[in-house]
Amino acid sequence: MRIKNLIAPLVGILLLVILFYNFDFKSIAVVFSQVNIYPSIIALLLVILSTIICSLRWNNILEQKGIKYKIIDLIRLNFESITIISIVPAGLAGVEAWRLTALYNINKNEFKTSAPTIIIDRLSGMWGLSIISLSGLLILQFSKGFFFINNYITYFYFLLLLSFVLIPILNRLLIFVLSKIKYYSDFFHYVIRILNVSFFYKIFFYSVLNQFLLMVSFWLCSIAVGVNLSFLTVMSLGLVIMLPSIIPFSFLGYGPREIGVVFLLSFYFIPKEEALVISLIYGFLTTSQGLLGLPFFYQRIKLLLQNKFLNKFRN
């Protein structure tokens, strides 16, 4: 492994050390000892269901581009990617490279055909999460007001969510602007052209349901800890809760999310120990899915090694 590949997980470990340095471990242990296991189990089942729905969304994207795969293969690939995140500090880029390579090995589709579908799958997830967060924000705003640090940041957050939600509608403008860039590649042109209203309409249900289940899971984690956090609040904060998870500077998915959750929930007067435990439980539930993907991961590694040995033997 190259040294540069270790930078991201090392930064993630450093973030965790800095984070835990400011906590009382006895207080954290007390919070953990009082966790209600039943909401956590339900949250785990919803997280697993969310991954399956994510696979259905990916399958829909592939079918719209005329690429045929068995849905069971896509489900296996998604659980394998969670396994990689759970046991190897590969980062999001490494996971997507694994998915792309595995996708190619299944039916030998060209990388330039399959790769955009992975990017669109991620973008559609962010789109669905933005719709949920914007809906929660508007409901809170019109019902009892929404306190998000201060009004100016609330307005900025609203505009940010709105810009993500309007991505399909702004498709033609994006195509026009990017087509004028001198070094604009055909690959990104292909990605932008796929972002149109009809395309997103066909995956709307999967994108929203996938992220909605994750939000419910996070809310159940707060219930398990005994924190009185409304579901509408979790919905409205969905994007800023989940975004830190995709920051490359993390260790097995931990670090930035925990810092973000502790910071955000402090404005709702939730003790930092309880906020940290909520995030840790949620992180554990999402990464524990890797156990389901472990057999598939082992089989694929075994097959890759066998093929490598056979090719070396033939040469």
mmCIF file with all atom_site columns, N, CA, C and O in Angstrom, residues 127-155:
data_model
loop_
_atom_site.group_PDB
_atom_site.id
_atom_site.type_symbol
_atom_site.label_atom_id
_atom_site.label_alt_id
_atom_site.label_comp_id
_atom_site.label_asym_id
_atom_site.label_entity_id
_atom_site.label_seq_id
_atom_site.pdbx_PDB_ins_code
_atom_site.Cartn_x
_atom_site.Cartn_y
_atom_site.Cartn_z
_atom_site.occupancy
_atom_site.B_iso_or_equiv
_atom_site.pdbx_formal_charge
_atom_site.auth_seq_id
_atom_site.auth_comp_id
_atom_site.auth_asym_id
_atom_site.auth_atom_id
_atom_site.pdbx_PDB_model_num
ATOM 1   N N  . TRP A 1 127 ? -29.507 13.834 -4.137 1.00 0.00 ? 127 TRP A N  1
ATOM 2   C CA . TRP A 1 127 ? -30.729 14.524 -4.591 1.00 0.00 ? 127 TRP A CA 1
ATOM 3   C C  . TRP A 1 127 ? -31.916 14.126 -3.720 1.00 0.00 ? 127 TRP A C  1
ATOM 4   O O  . TRP A 1 127 ? -32.666 14.980 -3.247 1.00 0.00 ? 127 TRP A O  1
ATOM 5   N N  . GLY A 1 128 ? -32.081 12.821 -3.484 1.00 0.00 ? 128 GLY A N  1
ATOM 6   C CA . GLY A 1 128 ? -33.174 12.349 -2.648 1.00 0.00 ? 128 GLY A CA 1
ATOM 7   C C  . GLY A 1 128 ? -33.057 12.856 -1.222 1.00 0.00 ? 128 GLY A C  1
ATOM 8   O O  . GLY A 1 128 ? -34.062 13.243 -0.602 1.00 0.00 ? 128 GLY A O  1
ATOM 9   N N  . LEU A 1 129 ? -31.828 12.872 -0.688 1.00 0.00 ? 129 LEU A N  1
ATOM 10  C CA . LEU A 1 129 ? -31.606 13.372 0.665  1.00 0.00 ? 129 LEU A CA 1
ATOM 11  C C  . LEU A 1 129 ? -31.925 14.866 0.755  1.00 0.00 ? 129 LEU A C  1
ATOM 12  O O  . LEU A 1 129 ? -32.481 15.332 1.753  1.00 0.00 ? 129 LEU A O  1
ATOM 13  N N  . SER A 1 130 ? -31.591 15.607 -0.285 1.00 0.00 ? 130 SER A N  1
ATOM 14  C CA . SER A 1 130 ? -31.889 17.048 -0.309 1.00 0.00 ? 130 SER A CA 1
ATOM 15  C C  . SER A 1 130 ? -33.393 17.299 -0.331 1.00 0.00 ? 130 SER A C  1
ATOM 16  O O  . SER A 1 130 ? -33.887 18.234 0.309  1.00 0.00 ? 130 SER A O  1
ATOM 17  N N  . ILE A 1 131 ? -34.132 16.471 -1.064 1.00 0.00 ? 131 ILE A N  1
ATOM 18  C CA . ILE A 1 131 ? -35.588 16.608 -1.107 1.00 0.00 ? 131 ILE A CA 1
ATOM 19  C C  . ILE A 1 131 ? -36.175 16.384 0.283  1.00 0.00 ? 131 ILE A C  1
ATOM 20  O O  . ILE A 1 131 ? -37.053 17.134 0.739  1.00 0.00 ? 131 ILE A O  1
ATOM 21  N N  . ILE A 1 132 ? -35.698 15.353 0.970  1.00 0.00 ? 132 ILE A N  1
ATOM 22  C CA . ILE A 1 132 ? -36.194 15.052 2.316  1.00 0.00 ? 132 ILE A CA 1
ATOM 23  C C  . ILE A 1 132 ? -35.853 16.189 3.276  1.00 0.00 ? 132 ILE A C  1
ATOM 24  O O  . ILE A 1 132 ? -36.703 16.647 4.060  1.00 0.00 ? 132 ILE A O  1
ATOM 25  N N  . SER A 1 133 ? -34.604 16.663 3.227  1.00 0.00 ? 133 SER A N  1
ATOM 26  C CA . SER A 1 133 ? -34.176 17.738 4.132  1.00 0.00 ? 133 SER A CA 1
ATOM 27  C C  . SER A 1 133 ? -34.936 19.031 3.869  1.00 0.00 ? 133 SER A C  1
ATOM 28  O O  . SER A 1 133 ? -35.343 19.731 4.800  1.00 0.00 ? 133 SER A O  1
ATOM 29  N N  . LEU A 1 134 ? -35.139 19.351 2.594  1.00 0.00 ? 134 LEU A N  1
ATOM 30  C CA . LEU A 1 134 ? -35.879 20.562 2.243  1.00 0.00 ? 134 LEU A CA 1
ATOM 31  C C  . LEU A 1 134 ? -37.335 20.462 2.703  1.00 0.00 ? 134 LEU A C  1
ATOM 32  O O  . LEU A 1 134 ? -37.900 21.438 3.211  1.00 0.00 ? 134 LEU A O  1
ATOM 33  N N  . SER A 1 135 ? -37.927 19.282 2.561  1.00 0.00 ? 135 SER A N  1
ATOM 34  C CA . SER A 1 135 ? -39.310 19.081 3.010  1.00 0.00 ? 135 SER A CA 1
ATOM 35  C C  . SER A 1 135 ? -39.421 19.281 4.518  1.00 0.00 ? 135 SER A C  1
ATOM 36  O O  . SER A 1 135 ? -40.318 19.974 5.011  1.00 0.00 ? 135 SER A O  1
ATOM 37  N N  . GLY A 1 136 ? -38.479 18.672 5.258  1.00 0.00 ? 136 GLY A N  1
ATOM 38  C CA . GLY A 1 136 ? -38.488 18.828 6.712  1.00 0.00 ? 136 GLY A CA 1
ATOM 39  C C  . GLY A 1 136 ? -38.268 20.266 7.136  1.00 0.00 ? 136 GLY A C  1
ATOM 40  O O  . GLY A 1 136 ? -38.921 20.768 8.069  1.00 0.00 ? 136 GLY A O  1
ATOM 41  N N  . LEU A 1 137 ? -37.365 20.943 6.440  1.00 0.00 ? 137 LEU A N  1
ATOM 42  C CA . LEU A 1 137 ? -37.076 22.344 6.760  1.00 0.00 ? 137 LEU A CA 1
ATOM 43  C C  . LEU A 1 137 ? -38.293 23.235 6.551  1.00 0.00 ? 137 LEU A C  1
ATOM 44  O O  . LEU A 1 137 ? -38.625 24.069 7.390  1.00 0.00 ? 137 LEU A O  1
ATOM 45  N N  . LEU A 1 138 ? -39.000 23.033 5.429  1.00 0.00 ? 138 LEU A N  1
ATOM 46  C CA . LEU A 1 138 ? -40.168 23.855 5.122  1.00 0.00 ? 138 LEU A CA 1
ATOM 47  C C  . LEU A 1 138 ? -41.310 23.587 6.111  1.00 0.00 ? 138 LEU A C  1
ATOM 48  O O  . LEU A 1 138 ? -41.993 24.527 6.546  1.00 0.00 ? 138 LEU A O  1
ATOM 49  N N  . ILE A 1 139 ? -41.511 22.323 6.474  1.00 0.00 ? 139 ILE A N  1
ATOM 50  C CA . ILE A 1 139 ? -42.570 21.988 7.436  1.00 0.00 ? 139 ILE A CA 1
ATOM 51  C C  . ILE A 1 139 ? -42.291 22.645 8.781  1.00 0.00 ? 139 ILE A C  1
ATOM 52  O O  . ILE A 1 139 ? -43.179 23.249 9.397  1.00 0.00 ? 139 ILE A O  1
ATOM 53  N N  . LEU A 1 140 ? -41.039 22.551 9.226  1.00 0.00 ? 140 LEU A N  1
ATOM 54  C CA . LEU A 1 140 ? -40.678 23.178 10.500 1.00 0.00 ? 140 LEU A CA 1
ATOM 55  C C  . LEU A 1 140 ? -40.793 24.699 10.432 1.00 0.00 ? 140 LEU A C  1
ATOM 56  O O  . LEU A 1 140 ? -41.236 25.351 11.370 1.00 0.00 ? 140 LEU A O  1
ATOM 57  N N  . GLN A 1 141 ? -40.386 25.255 9.304  1.00 0.00 ? 141 GLN A N  1
ATOM 58  C CA . GLN A 1 141 ? -40.396 26.709 9.147  1.00 0.00 ? 141 GLN A CA 1
ATOM 59  C C  . GLN A 1 141 ? -41.815 27.272 9.208  1.00 0.00 ? 141 GLN A C  1
ATOM 60  O O  . GLN A 1 141 ? -42.066 28.309 9.826  1.00 0.00 ? 141 GLN A O  1
ATOM 61  N N  . PHE A 1 142 ? -42.745 26.563 8.575  1.00 0.00 ? 142 PHE A N  1
ATOM 62  C CA . PHE A 1 142 ? -44.122 27.067 8.529  1.00 0.00 ? 142 PHE A CA 1
ATOM 63  C C  . PHE A 1 142 ? -44.954 26.651 9.739  1.00 0.00 ? 142 PHE A C  1
ATOM 64  O O  . PHE A 1 142 ? -46.023 27.189 9.961  1.00 0.00 ? 142 PHE A O  1
ATOM 65  N N  . SER A 1 143 ? -44.457 25.689 10.504 1.00 0.00 ? 143 SER A N  1
ATOM 66  C CA . SER A 1 143 ? -45.238 25.240 11.659 1.00 0.00 ? 143 SER A CA 1
ATOM 67  C C  . SER A 1 143 ? -44.830 25.956 12.938 1.00 0.00 ? 143 SER A C  1
ATOM 68  O O  . SER A 1 143 ? -45.629 26.626 13.579 1.00 0.00 ? 143 SER A O  1
ATOM 69  N N  . LYS A 1 144 ? -43.559 25.840 13.310 1.00 0.00 ? 144 LYS A N  1
ATOM 70  C CA . LYS A 1 144 ? -43.151 26.435 14.580 1.00 0.00 ? 144 LYS A CA 1
ATOM 71  C C  . LYS A 1 144 ? -41.801 27.147 14.501 1.00 0.00 ? 144 LYS A C  1
ATOM 72  O O  . LYS A 1 144 ? -41.223 27.510 15.517 1.00 0.00 ? 144 LYS A O  1
ATOM 73  N N  . GLY A 1 145 ? -41.306 27.319 13.311 1.00 0.00 ? 145 GLY A N  1
ATOM 74  C CA . GLY A 1 145 ? -40.003 27.968 13.173 1.00 0.00 ? 145 GLY A CA 1
ATOM 75  C C  . GLY A 1 145 ? -38.883 26.954 13.260 1.00 0.00 ? 145 GLY A C  1
ATOM 76  O O  . GLY A 1 145 ? -39.021 25.909 13.889 1.00 0.00 ? 145 GLY A O  1
ATOM 77  N N  . PHE A 1 146 ? -37.791 27.262 12.618 1.00 0.00 ? 146 PHE A N  1
ATOM 78  C CA . PHE A 1 146 ? -36.680 26.322 12.554 1.00 0.00 ? 146 PHE A CA 1
ATOM 79  C C  . PHE A 1 146 ? -35.414 26.996 13.050 1.00 0.00 ? 146 PHE A C  1
ATOM 80  O O  . PHE A 1 146 ? -34.977 27.999 12.505 1.00 0.00 ? 146 PHE A O  1
ATOM 81  N N  . PHE A 1 147 ? -34.851 26.462 14.095 1.00 0.00 ? 147 PHE A N  1
ATOM 82  C CA . PHE A 1 147 ? -33.633 27.044 14.649 1.00 0.00 ? 147 PHE A CA 1
ATOM 83  C C  . PHE A 1 147 ? -32.418 26.254 14.182 1.00 0.00 ? 147 PHE A C  1
ATOM 84  O O  . PHE A 1 147 ? -32.207 25.120 14.569 1.00 0.00 ? 147 PHE A O  1
ATOM 85  N N  . PHE A 1 148 ? -31.637 26.834 13.287 1.00 0.00 ? 148 PHE A N  1
ATOM 86  C CA . PHE A 1 148 ? -30.440 26.177 12.778 1.00 0.00 ? 148 PHE A CA 1
ATOM 87  C C  . PHE A 1 148 ? -29.263 27.136 12.942 1.00 0.00 ? 148 PHE A C  1
ATOM 88  O O  . PHE A 1 148 ? -28.851 27.814 12.021 1.00 0.00 ? 148 PHE A O  1
ATOM 89  N N  . ILE A 1 149 ? -28.743 27.212 14.155 1.00 0.00 ? 149 ILE A N  1
ATOM 90  C CA . ILE A 1 149 ? -27.637 28.088 14.542 1.00 0.00 ? 149 ILE A CA 1
ATOM 91  C C  . ILE A 1 149 ? -28.079 29.555 14.515 1.00 0.00 ? 149 ILE A C  1
ATOM 92  O O  . ILE A 1 149 ? -28.115 30.214 15.524 1.00 0.00 ? 149 ILE A O  1
ATOM 93  N N  . ASN A 1 150 ? -28.411 30.088 13.324 1.00 0.00 ? 150 ASN A N  1
ATOM 94  C CA . ASN A 1 150 ? -29.006 31.424 13.228 1.00 0.00 ? 150 ASN A CA 1
ATOM 95  C C  . ASN A 1 150 ? -29.740 31.545 11.896 1.00 0.00 ? 150 ASN A C  1
ATOM 96  O O  . ASN A 1 150 ? -29.637 30.668 11.040 1.00 0.00 ? 150 ASN A O  1
ATOM 97  N N  . ASN A 1 151 ? -30.486 32.621 11.734 1.00 0.00 ? 151 ASN A N  1
ATOM 98  C CA . ASN A 1 151 ? -31.339 32.768 10.557 1.00 0.00 ? 151 ASN A CA 1
ATOM 99  C C  . ASN A 1 151 ? -30.555 32.812 9.257  1.00 0.00 ? 151 ASN A C  1
ATOM 100 O O  . ASN A 1 151 ? -30.979 32.271 8.237  1.00 0.00 ? 151 ASN A O  1
ATOM 101 N N  . TYR A 1 152 ? -29.394 33.471 9.276  1.00 0.00 ? 152 TYR A N  1
ATOM 102 C CA . TYR A 1 152 ? -28.611 33.592 8.049  1.00 0.00 ? 152 TYR A CA 1
ATOM 103 C C  . TYR A 1 152 ? -28.140 32.227 7.550  1.00 0.00 ? 152 TYR A C  1
ATOM 104 O O  . TYR A 1 152 ? -28.187 31.935 6.344  1.00 0.00 ? 152 TYR A O  1
ATOM 105 N N  . ILE A 1 153 ? -27.693 31.385 8.471  1.00 0.00 ? 153 ILE A N  1
ATOM 106 C CA . ILE A 1 153 ? -27.247 30.050 8.079  1.00 0.00 ? 153 ILE A CA 1
ATOM 107 C C  . ILE A 1 153 ? -28.436 29.198 7.657  1.00 0.00 ? 153 ILE A C  1
ATOM 108 O O  . ILE A 1 153 ? -28.332 28.363 6.747  1.00 0.00 ? 153 ILE A O  1
ATOM 109 N N  . THR A 1 154 ? -29.585 29.423 8.280  1.00 0.00 ? 154 THR A N  1
ATOM 110 C CA . THR A 1 154 ? -30.799 28.725 7.865  1.00 0.00 ? 154 THR A CA 1
ATOM 111 C C  . THR A 1 154 ? -31.148 29.064 6.420  1.00 0.00 ? 154 THR A C  1
ATOM 112 O O  . THR A 1 154 ? -31.460 28.171 5.625  1.00 0.00 ? 154 THR A O  1
ATOM 113 N N  . TYR A 1 155 ? -31.078 30.349 6.064  1.00 0.00 ? 155 TYR A N  1
ATOM 114 C CA . TYR A 1 155 ? -31.386 30.770 4.687  1.00 0.00 ? 155 TYR A CA 1
ATOM 115 C C  . TYR A 1 155 ? -30.359 30.196 3.698  1.00 0.00 ? 155 TYR A C  1
ATOM 116 O O  . TYR A 1 155 ? -30.719 29.762 2.598  1.00 0.00 ? 155 TYR A O  1
#
